PDB file of C-alpha atoms in Angstrom:
ATOM      1  CA  ASP S 553      69.861-162.537-109.665  1.00  0.00           C
ATOM      2  CA  ALA S 554      67.279-164.766-111.266  1.00  0.00           C
ATOM      3  CA  MET S 555      65.275-162.879-113.859  1.00  0.00           C
ATOM      4  CA  VAL S 556      62.835-165.615-114.828  1.00  0.00           C
ATOM      5  CA  ILE S 557      61.669-167.412-111.728  1.00  0.00           C
ATOM      6  CA  GLN S 558      59.712-170.609-111.722  1.00  0.00           C
ATOM      7  CA  ASN S 559      57.976-172.053-108.702  1.00  0.00           C
ATOM      8  CA  PRO S 560      58.058-174.621-107.444  1.00  0.00           C
ATOM      9  CA  ARG S 561      61.224-176.274-108.757  1.00  0.00           C
ATOM     10  CA  TYR S 562      59.714-179.692-108.157  1.00  0.00           C
ATOM     11  CA  GLN S 563      56.027-180.520-108.171  1.00  0.00           C
ATOM     12  CA  VAL S 564      54.385-183.837-107.489  1.00  0.00           C
ATOM     13  CA  THR S 565      50.727-184.370-108.245  1.00  0.00           C
ATOM     14  CA  GLN S 566      48.355-187.269-108.540  1.00  0.00           C
ATOM     15  CA  PHE S 567      47.028-188.659-111.761  1.00  0.00           C
ATOM     16  CA  GLY S 568      44.043-186.534-112.796  1.00  0.00           C
ATOM     17  CA  LYS S 569      44.529-183.896-110.091  1.00  0.00           C
ATOM     18  CA  PRO S 570      44.787-180.346-111.462  1.00  0.00           C
ATOM     19  CA  VAL S 571      48.088-178.618-111.009  1.00  0.00           C
ATOM     20  CA  THR S 572      49.332-175.068-111.608  1.00  0.00           C
ATOM     21  CA  LEU S 573      52.902-174.051-112.320  1.00  0.00           C
ATOM     22  CA  SER S 574      53.949-170.441-112.017  1.00  0.00           C
ATOM     23  CA  CYS S 575      56.458-168.174-113.678  1.00  0.00           C
ATOM     24  CA  SER S 576      57.428-164.623-112.854  1.00  0.00           C
ATOM     25  CA  GLN S 577      59.881-162.271-114.506  1.00  0.00           C
ATOM     26  CA  THR S 578      61.711-159.116-113.524  1.00  0.00           C
ATOM     27  CA  LEU S 579      62.730-158.265-117.082  1.00  0.00           C
ATOM     28  CA  ASN S 580      59.474-156.524-118.048  1.00  0.00           C
ATOM     29  CA  HIS S 581      59.431-158.544-121.261  1.00  0.00           C
ATOM     30  CA  ASN S 582      56.137-158.546-123.089  1.00  0.00           C
ATOM     31  CA  VAL S 583      56.412-162.027-124.575  1.00  0.00           C
ATOM     32  CA  MET S 584      56.248-165.132-122.382  1.00  0.00           C
ATOM     33  CA  TYR S 585      56.485-168.764-123.441  1.00  0.00           C
ATOM     34  CA  TRP S 586      55.792-172.165-121.916  1.00  0.00           C
ATOM     35  CA  TYR S 587      57.732-175.222-123.036  1.00  0.00           C
ATOM     36  CA  GLN S 588      57.563-178.882-122.149  1.00  0.00           C
ATOM     37  CA  GLN S 589      60.837-180.785-122.064  1.00  0.00           C
ATOM     38  CA  LYS S 590      61.032-184.537-121.672  1.00  0.00           C
ATOM     39  CA  SER S 591      64.150-186.434-120.845  1.00  0.00           C
ATOM     40  CA  SER S 592      66.894-186.253-123.509  1.00  0.00           C
ATOM     41  CA  GLN S 593      64.724-184.118-125.778  1.00  0.00           C
ATOM     42  CA  ALA S 594      64.683-180.519-126.856  1.00  0.00           C
ATOM     43  CA  PRO S 595      62.101-178.172-125.338  1.00  0.00           C
ATOM     44  CA  LYS S 596      58.739-178.229-127.128  1.00  0.00           C
ATOM     45  CA  LEU S 597      56.692-175.038-127.299  1.00  0.00           C
ATOM     46  CA  LEU S 598      53.213-175.327-125.804  1.00  0.00           C
ATOM     47  CA  PHE S 599      52.009-171.720-126.183  1.00  0.00           C
ATOM     48  CA  HIS S 600      53.052-168.130-125.765  1.00  0.00           C
ATOM     49  CA  TYR S 601      51.641-164.754-124.851  1.00  0.00           C
ATOM     50  CA  TYR S 602      52.437-161.699-126.897  1.00  0.00           C
ATOM     51  CA  ASP S 603      51.334-159.065-124.415  1.00  0.00           C
ATOM     52  CA  LYS S 604      47.849-160.292-123.548  1.00  0.00           C
ATOM     53  CA  ASP S 605      47.348-162.184-126.779  1.00  0.00           C
ATOM     54  CA  PHE S 606      47.415-165.933-126.276  1.00  0.00           C
ATOM     55  CA  ASN S 607      48.918-168.108-129.019  1.00  0.00           C
ATOM     56  CA  ASN S 608      48.416-171.833-128.744  1.00  0.00           C
ATOM     57  CA  GLU S 609      50.485-174.337-130.688  1.00  0.00           C
ATOM     58  CA  ALA S 610      48.388-176.591-132.912  1.00  0.00           C
ATOM     59  CA  ASP S 611      49.528-179.786-131.220  1.00  0.00           C
ATOM     60  CA  THR S 612      49.236-178.634-127.608  1.00  0.00           C
ATOM     61  CA  PRO S 613      46.672-180.834-125.837  1.00  0.00           C
ATOM     62  CA  ASP S 614      43.509-179.183-124.536  1.00  0.00           C
ATOM     63  CA  ASN S 615      44.539-180.401-121.105  1.00  0.00           C
ATOM     64  CA  PHE S 616      47.045-177.542-120.989  1.00  0.00           C
ATOM     65  CA  GLN S 617      45.869-174.006-120.330  1.00  0.00           C
ATOM     66  CA  SER S 618      47.597-170.774-119.474  1.00  0.00           C
ATOM     67  CA  ARG S 619      46.849-167.486-117.768  1.00  0.00           C
ATOM     68  CA  ARG S 620      48.728-164.237-117.759  1.00  0.00           C
ATOM     69  CA  PRO S 621      47.171-161.816-115.250  1.00  0.00           C
ATOM     70  CA  ASN S 622      49.844-159.149-115.787  1.00  0.00           C
ATOM     71  CA  THR S 623      53.189-158.575-117.481  1.00  0.00           C
ATOM     72  CA  SER S 624      55.201-160.203-114.724  1.00  0.00           C
ATOM     73  CA  PHE S 625      53.323-163.436-114.140  1.00  0.00           C
ATOM     74  CA  CYS S 626      52.256-166.368-116.239  1.00  0.00           C
ATOM     75  CA  PHE S 627      50.700-169.658-115.142  1.00  0.00           C
ATOM     76  CA  LEU S 628      50.491-173.092-116.682  1.00  0.00           C
ATOM     77  CA  ASP S 629      47.435-175.097-115.676  1.00  0.00           C
ATOM     78  CA  ILE S 630      47.207-178.805-116.347  1.00  0.00           C
ATOM     79  CA  ARG S 631      43.597-179.754-115.835  1.00  0.00           C
ATOM     80  CA  SER S 632      43.893-183.536-115.604  1.00  0.00           C
ATOM     81  CA  PRO S 633      47.519-184.629-115.624  1.00  0.00           C
ATOM     82  CA  GLY S 634      48.288-187.989-117.124  1.00  0.00           C
ATOM     83  CA  LEU S 635      51.436-190.033-116.718  1.00  0.00           C
ATOM     84  CA  GLY S 636      52.647-188.739-120.069  1.00  0.00           C
ATOM     85  CA  ASP S 637      52.655-185.191-118.743  1.00  0.00           C
ATOM     86  CA  ALA S 638      55.552-185.886-116.415  1.00  0.00           C
ATOM     87  CA  ALA S 639      58.281-183.594-117.688  1.00  0.00           C
ATOM     88  CA  MET S 640      60.252-180.434-117.074  1.00  0.00           C
ATOM     89  CA  TYR S 641      58.203-177.311-117.785  1.00  0.00           C
ATOM     90  CA  LEU S 642      60.175-174.264-118.827  1.00  0.00           C
ATOM     91  CA  CYS S 643      59.082-170.658-118.910  1.00  0.00           C
ATOM     92  CA  ALA S 644      60.856-168.143-121.127  1.00  0.00           C
ATOM     93  CA  THR S 645      60.549-164.459-121.867  1.00  0.00           C
ATOM     94  CA  ARG S 646      61.598-162.204-124.708  1.00  0.00           C
ATOM     95  CA  ARG S 647      61.714-158.478-125.232  1.00  0.00           C
ATOM     96  CA  ASP S 648      59.750-157.280-128.174  1.00  0.00           C
ATOM     97  CA  GLY S 649      62.301-155.495-130.297  1.00  0.00           C
ATOM     98  CA  GLY S 650      61.899-157.402-133.482  1.00  0.00           C
ATOM     99  CA  ILE S 651      62.601-161.068-133.831  1.00  0.00           C
ATOM    100  CA  ASN S 652      66.334-160.797-133.224  1.00  0.00           C
ATOM    101  CA  GLN S 653      66.150-161.039-129.495  1.00  0.00           C
ATOM    102  CA  PRO S 654      66.975-164.183-127.517  1.00  0.00           C
ATOM    103  CA  GLN S 655      64.574-165.871-125.175  1.00  0.00           C
ATOM    104  CA  HIS S 656      65.541-165.999-121.515  1.00  0.00           C
ATOM    105  CA  PHE S 657      64.634-169.174-119.663  1.00  0.00           C
ATOM    106  CA  GLY S 658      63.852-169.993-116.080  1.00  0.00           C
ATOM    107  CA  ASP S 659      65.244-173.111-114.449  1.00  0.00           C
ATOM    108  CA  GLY S 660      62.015-175.001-114.891  1.00  0.00           C
ATOM    109  CA  THR S 661      59.593-176.966-112.768  1.00  0.00           C
ATOM    110  CA  ARG S 662      59.999-180.709-112.827  1.00  0.00           C
ATOM    111  CA  LEU S 663      56.560-182.292-112.651  1.00  0.00           C
ATOM    112  CA  SER S 664      56.050-185.844-111.441  1.00  0.00           C
ATOM    113  CA  ILE S 665      52.739-187.705-111.647  1.00  0.00           C
ATOM    114  CA  LEU S 666      51.874-190.393-109.132  1.00  0.00           C
TER     115      LEU S 666
ATOM    116  CA  GLY E 598      83.392-178.687-151.999  1.00  0.00           C
ATOM    117  CA  GLU E 599      82.192-177.761-148.577  1.00  0.00           C
ATOM    118  CA  SER E 600      81.633-180.371-145.961  1.00  0.00           C
ATOM    119  CA  VAL E 601      78.680-180.412-143.666  1.00  0.00           C
ATOM    120  CA  GLY E 602      79.469-181.291-140.100  1.00  0.00           C
ATOM    121  CA  LEU E 603      77.678-184.306-138.781  1.00  0.00           C
ATOM    122  CA  HIS E 604      75.461-183.744-135.777  1.00  0.00           C
ATOM    123  CA  LEU E 605      76.507-186.048-132.958  1.00  0.00           C
ATOM    124  CA  PRO E 606      74.277-186.600-129.938  1.00  0.00           C
ATOM    125  CA  THR E 607      77.296-186.887-127.640  1.00  0.00           C
ATOM    126  CA  LEU E 608      80.779-185.422-127.625  1.00  0.00           C
ATOM    127  CA  SER E 609      83.600-186.327-125.242  1.00  0.00           C
ATOM    128  CA  VAL E 610      86.395-183.790-125.052  1.00  0.00           C
ATOM    129  CA  GLN E 611      89.668-183.677-123.173  1.00  0.00           C
ATOM    130  CA  GLU E 612      89.942-180.692-120.848  1.00  0.00           C
ATOM    131  CA  GLY E 613      91.883-177.950-122.576  1.00  0.00           C
ATOM    132  CA  ASP E 614      91.031-179.120-126.094  1.00  0.00           C
ATOM    133  CA  ASN E 615      88.706-177.263-128.439  1.00  0.00           C
ATOM    134  CA  SER E 616      85.143-178.517-128.974  1.00  0.00           C
ATOM    135  CA  ILE E 617      83.092-178.269-132.132  1.00  0.00           C
ATOM    136  CA  ILE E 618      79.363-178.867-132.008  1.00  0.00           C
ATOM    137  CA  ASN E 619      77.426-179.065-135.247  1.00  0.00           C
ATOM    138  CA  CYS E 620      73.804-178.395-136.070  1.00  0.00           C
ATOM    139  CA  ALA E 621      71.693-178.477-139.209  1.00  0.00           C
ATOM    140  CA  TYR E 622      68.664-176.222-139.416  1.00  0.00           C
ATOM    141  CA  SER E 623      65.600-176.674-141.533  1.00  0.00           C
ATOM    142  CA  ASN E 624      64.226-173.340-142.690  1.00  0.00           C
ATOM    143  CA  SER E 625      66.216-171.471-145.290  1.00  0.00           C
ATOM    144  CA  ALA E 626      64.198-168.352-144.462  1.00  0.00           C
ATOM    145  CA  SER E 627      65.421-168.271-140.850  1.00  0.00           C
ATOM    146  CA  ASP E 628      67.461-165.168-140.185  1.00  0.00           C
ATOM    147  CA  TYR E 629      68.412-165.459-136.548  1.00  0.00           C
ATOM    148  CA  PHE E 630      70.070-168.310-134.694  1.00  0.00           C
ATOM    149  CA  ILE E 631      70.975-168.957-131.079  1.00  0.00           C
ATOM    150  CA  TRP E 632      73.088-171.454-129.190  1.00  0.00           C
ATOM    151  CA  TYR E 633      71.909-172.451-125.729  1.00  0.00           C
ATOM    152  CA  LYS E 634      73.679-174.415-123.004  1.00  0.00           C
ATOM    153  CA  GLN E 635      71.609-176.499-120.631  1.00  0.00           C
ATOM    154  CA  GLU E 636      73.150-177.915-117.486  1.00  0.00           C
ATOM    155  CA  SER E 637      71.504-180.714-115.569  1.00  0.00           C
ATOM    156  CA  GLY E 638      68.441-179.504-113.676  1.00  0.00           C
ATOM    157  CA  LYS E 639      68.559-176.020-115.165  1.00  0.00           C
ATOM    158  CA  GLY E 640      66.933-174.122-117.970  1.00  0.00           C
ATOM    159  CA  PRO E 641      68.673-173.335-121.265  1.00  0.00           C
ATOM    160  CA  GLN E 642      71.178-170.533-120.937  1.00  0.00           C
ATOM    161  CA  PHE E 643      71.923-168.167-123.801  1.00  0.00           C
ATOM    162  CA  ILE E 644      75.497-168.492-125.099  1.00  0.00           C
ATOM    163  CA  ILE E 645      75.729-166.625-128.380  1.00  0.00           C
ATOM    164  CA  ASP E 646      73.588-165.619-131.329  1.00  0.00           C
ATOM    165  CA  ILE E 647      74.135-164.796-134.972  1.00  0.00           C
ATOM    166  CA  ARG E 648      72.097-163.102-137.668  1.00  0.00           C
ATOM    167  CA  SER E 649      71.866-164.444-141.165  1.00  0.00           C
ATOM    168  CA  ASN E 650      73.796-161.526-142.627  1.00  0.00           C
ATOM    169  CA  MET E 651      76.888-162.801-140.801  1.00  0.00           C
ATOM    170  CA  ASP E 652      78.876-165.986-141.187  1.00  0.00           C
ATOM    171  CA  LYS E 653      80.908-165.796-138.012  1.00  0.00           C
ATOM    172  CA  ARG E 654      80.578-164.288-134.581  1.00  0.00           C
ATOM    173  CA  GLN E 655      82.889-164.550-131.610  1.00  0.00           C
ATOM    174  CA  GLY E 656      82.262-164.346-127.916  1.00  0.00           C
ATOM    175  CA  GLN E 657      84.295-165.209-124.888  1.00  0.00           C
ATOM    176  CA  ARG E 658      85.874-168.605-125.724  1.00  0.00           C
ATOM    177  CA  VAL E 659      83.023-169.349-128.136  1.00  0.00           C
ATOM    178  CA  THR E 660      82.636-168.849-131.877  1.00  0.00           C
ATOM    179  CA  VAL E 661      79.551-169.494-133.944  1.00  0.00           C
ATOM    180  CA  LEU E 662      79.809-170.196-137.665  1.00  0.00           C
ATOM    181  CA  LEU E 663      76.869-170.022-140.036  1.00  0.00           C
ATOM    182  CA  ASN E 664      76.801-171.594-143.490  1.00  0.00           C
ATOM    183  CA  LYS E 665      73.525-170.654-145.120  1.00  0.00           C
ATOM    184  CA  THR E 666      74.303-172.511-148.313  1.00  0.00           C
ATOM    185  CA  VAL E 667      74.065-175.860-146.571  1.00  0.00           C
ATOM    186  CA  LYS E 668      71.938-174.664-143.621  1.00  0.00           C
ATOM    187  CA  HIS E 669      74.575-175.521-141.086  1.00  0.00           C
ATOM    188  CA  LEU E 670      75.529-173.947-137.789  1.00  0.00           C
ATOM    189  CA  SER E 671      78.440-174.780-135.540  1.00  0.00           C
ATOM    190  CA  LEU E 672      79.624-173.777-132.100  1.00  0.00           C
ATOM    191  CA  GLN E 673      83.294-173.844-131.268  1.00  0.00           C
ATOM    192  CA  ILE E 674      84.429-173.760-127.654  1.00  0.00           C
ATOM    193  CA  ALA E 675      88.075-172.954-127.062  1.00  0.00           C
ATOM    194  CA  ALA E 676      90.050-174.568-124.254  1.00  0.00           C
ATOM    195  CA  THR E 677      87.124-176.619-122.998  1.00  0.00           C
ATOM    196  CA  GLN E 678      86.704-176.630-119.229  1.00  0.00           C
ATOM    197  CA  PRO E 679      84.835-178.988-116.865  1.00  0.00           C
ATOM    198  CA  GLY E 680      82.162-176.326-116.445  1.00  0.00           C
ATOM    199  CA  ASP E 681      81.395-176.627-120.154  1.00  0.00           C
ATOM    200  CA  SER E 682      79.876-180.077-119.603  1.00  0.00           C
ATOM    201  CA  ALA E 683      76.219-179.708-120.577  1.00  0.00           C
ATOM    202  CA  VAL E 684      73.716-180.259-123.362  1.00  0.00           C
ATOM    203  CA  TYR E 685      74.032-177.731-126.175  1.00  0.00           C
ATOM    204  CA  PHE E 686      71.098-176.797-128.407  1.00  0.00           C
ATOM    205  CA  CYS E 687      71.054-174.724-131.518  1.00  0.00           C
ATOM    206  CA  ALA E 688      67.830-172.877-132.260  1.00  0.00           C
ATOM    207  CA  GLU E 689      66.433-170.956-135.202  1.00  0.00           C
ATOM    208  CA  ILE E 690      63.849-168.228-134.964  1.00  0.00           C
ATOM    209  CA  ASN E 691      60.747-168.284-137.104  1.00  0.00           C
ATOM    210  CA  ASP E 692      57.762-166.082-136.491  1.00  0.00           C
ATOM    211  CA  TYR E 693      58.937-165.127-132.985  1.00  0.00           C
ATOM    212  CA  LYS E 694      59.237-168.796-132.043  1.00  0.00           C
ATOM    213  CA  LEU E 695      62.303-170.883-131.314  1.00  0.00           C
ATOM    214  CA  SER E 696      62.757-174.188-133.075  1.00  0.00           C
ATOM    215  CA  PHE E 697      65.352-176.245-131.273  1.00  0.00           C
ATOM    216  CA  GLY E 698      67.689-178.689-132.941  1.00  0.00           C
ATOM    217  CA  ALA E 699      68.575-182.011-131.400  1.00  0.00           C
ATOM    218  CA  GLY E 700      70.925-181.418-128.501  1.00  0.00           C
ATOM    219  CA  THR E 701      74.521-182.498-128.148  1.00  0.00           C
ATOM    220  CA  THR E 702      75.722-183.703-124.750  1.00  0.00           C
ATOM    221  CA  VAL E 703      79.272-182.552-124.130  1.00  0.00           C
ATOM    222  CA  THR E 704      81.322-184.362-121.518  1.00  0.00           C
ATOM    223  CA  VAL E 705      84.695-182.950-120.529  1.00  0.00           C
ATOM    224  CA  ARG E 706      87.340-185.473-119.447  1.00  0.00           C
ATOM    225  CA  ALA E 707      89.846-184.369-116.838  1.00  0.00           C
TER     226      ALA E 707
END
């Protein structure tokens, strides 16, 4: 009963070729997050949506963009992937009920760059 | 005086023994903390949380301890099982955002 679903689980793209990763949720949570996780490291927040409001982290490269067409879906677009963008990309959601609510993660999309 | 547990990047535990995973957090203003478990090829899975007005919270086979004085968090797993092998992250919440600590890889020996 996956509640945060990421597709595809594995994505291979070519250097410089745009790629889109998708995330959907059945939890009806109003906050959605995108993280990048490299091998043996903790997840690093790229940006998040609070409802329709987009919040970018200061150190997120311009190469990374996001779209949230509705509550259930959120997309991560990488405009020109470089070799350093190979990583696991995690989507998470949270219910807005104050800050004391955990984030729920999907199982990620592992992105490889050829 | 109180001791602060050392964060170790790896922990090897005999099956059936108890595990203790330590974490230091950075922001004294943080008032909510979470432990996540991440198995290979999967996303982080919520284990247990604790608010800053508590110093201990228990779940099923897990206990989280919070020491605000020294900004230290620990996760205790009772009777560790092979399925507990994973990377464990502590996280603090600031401004609706998670800040993860360095993970600890737990390996359970049969």
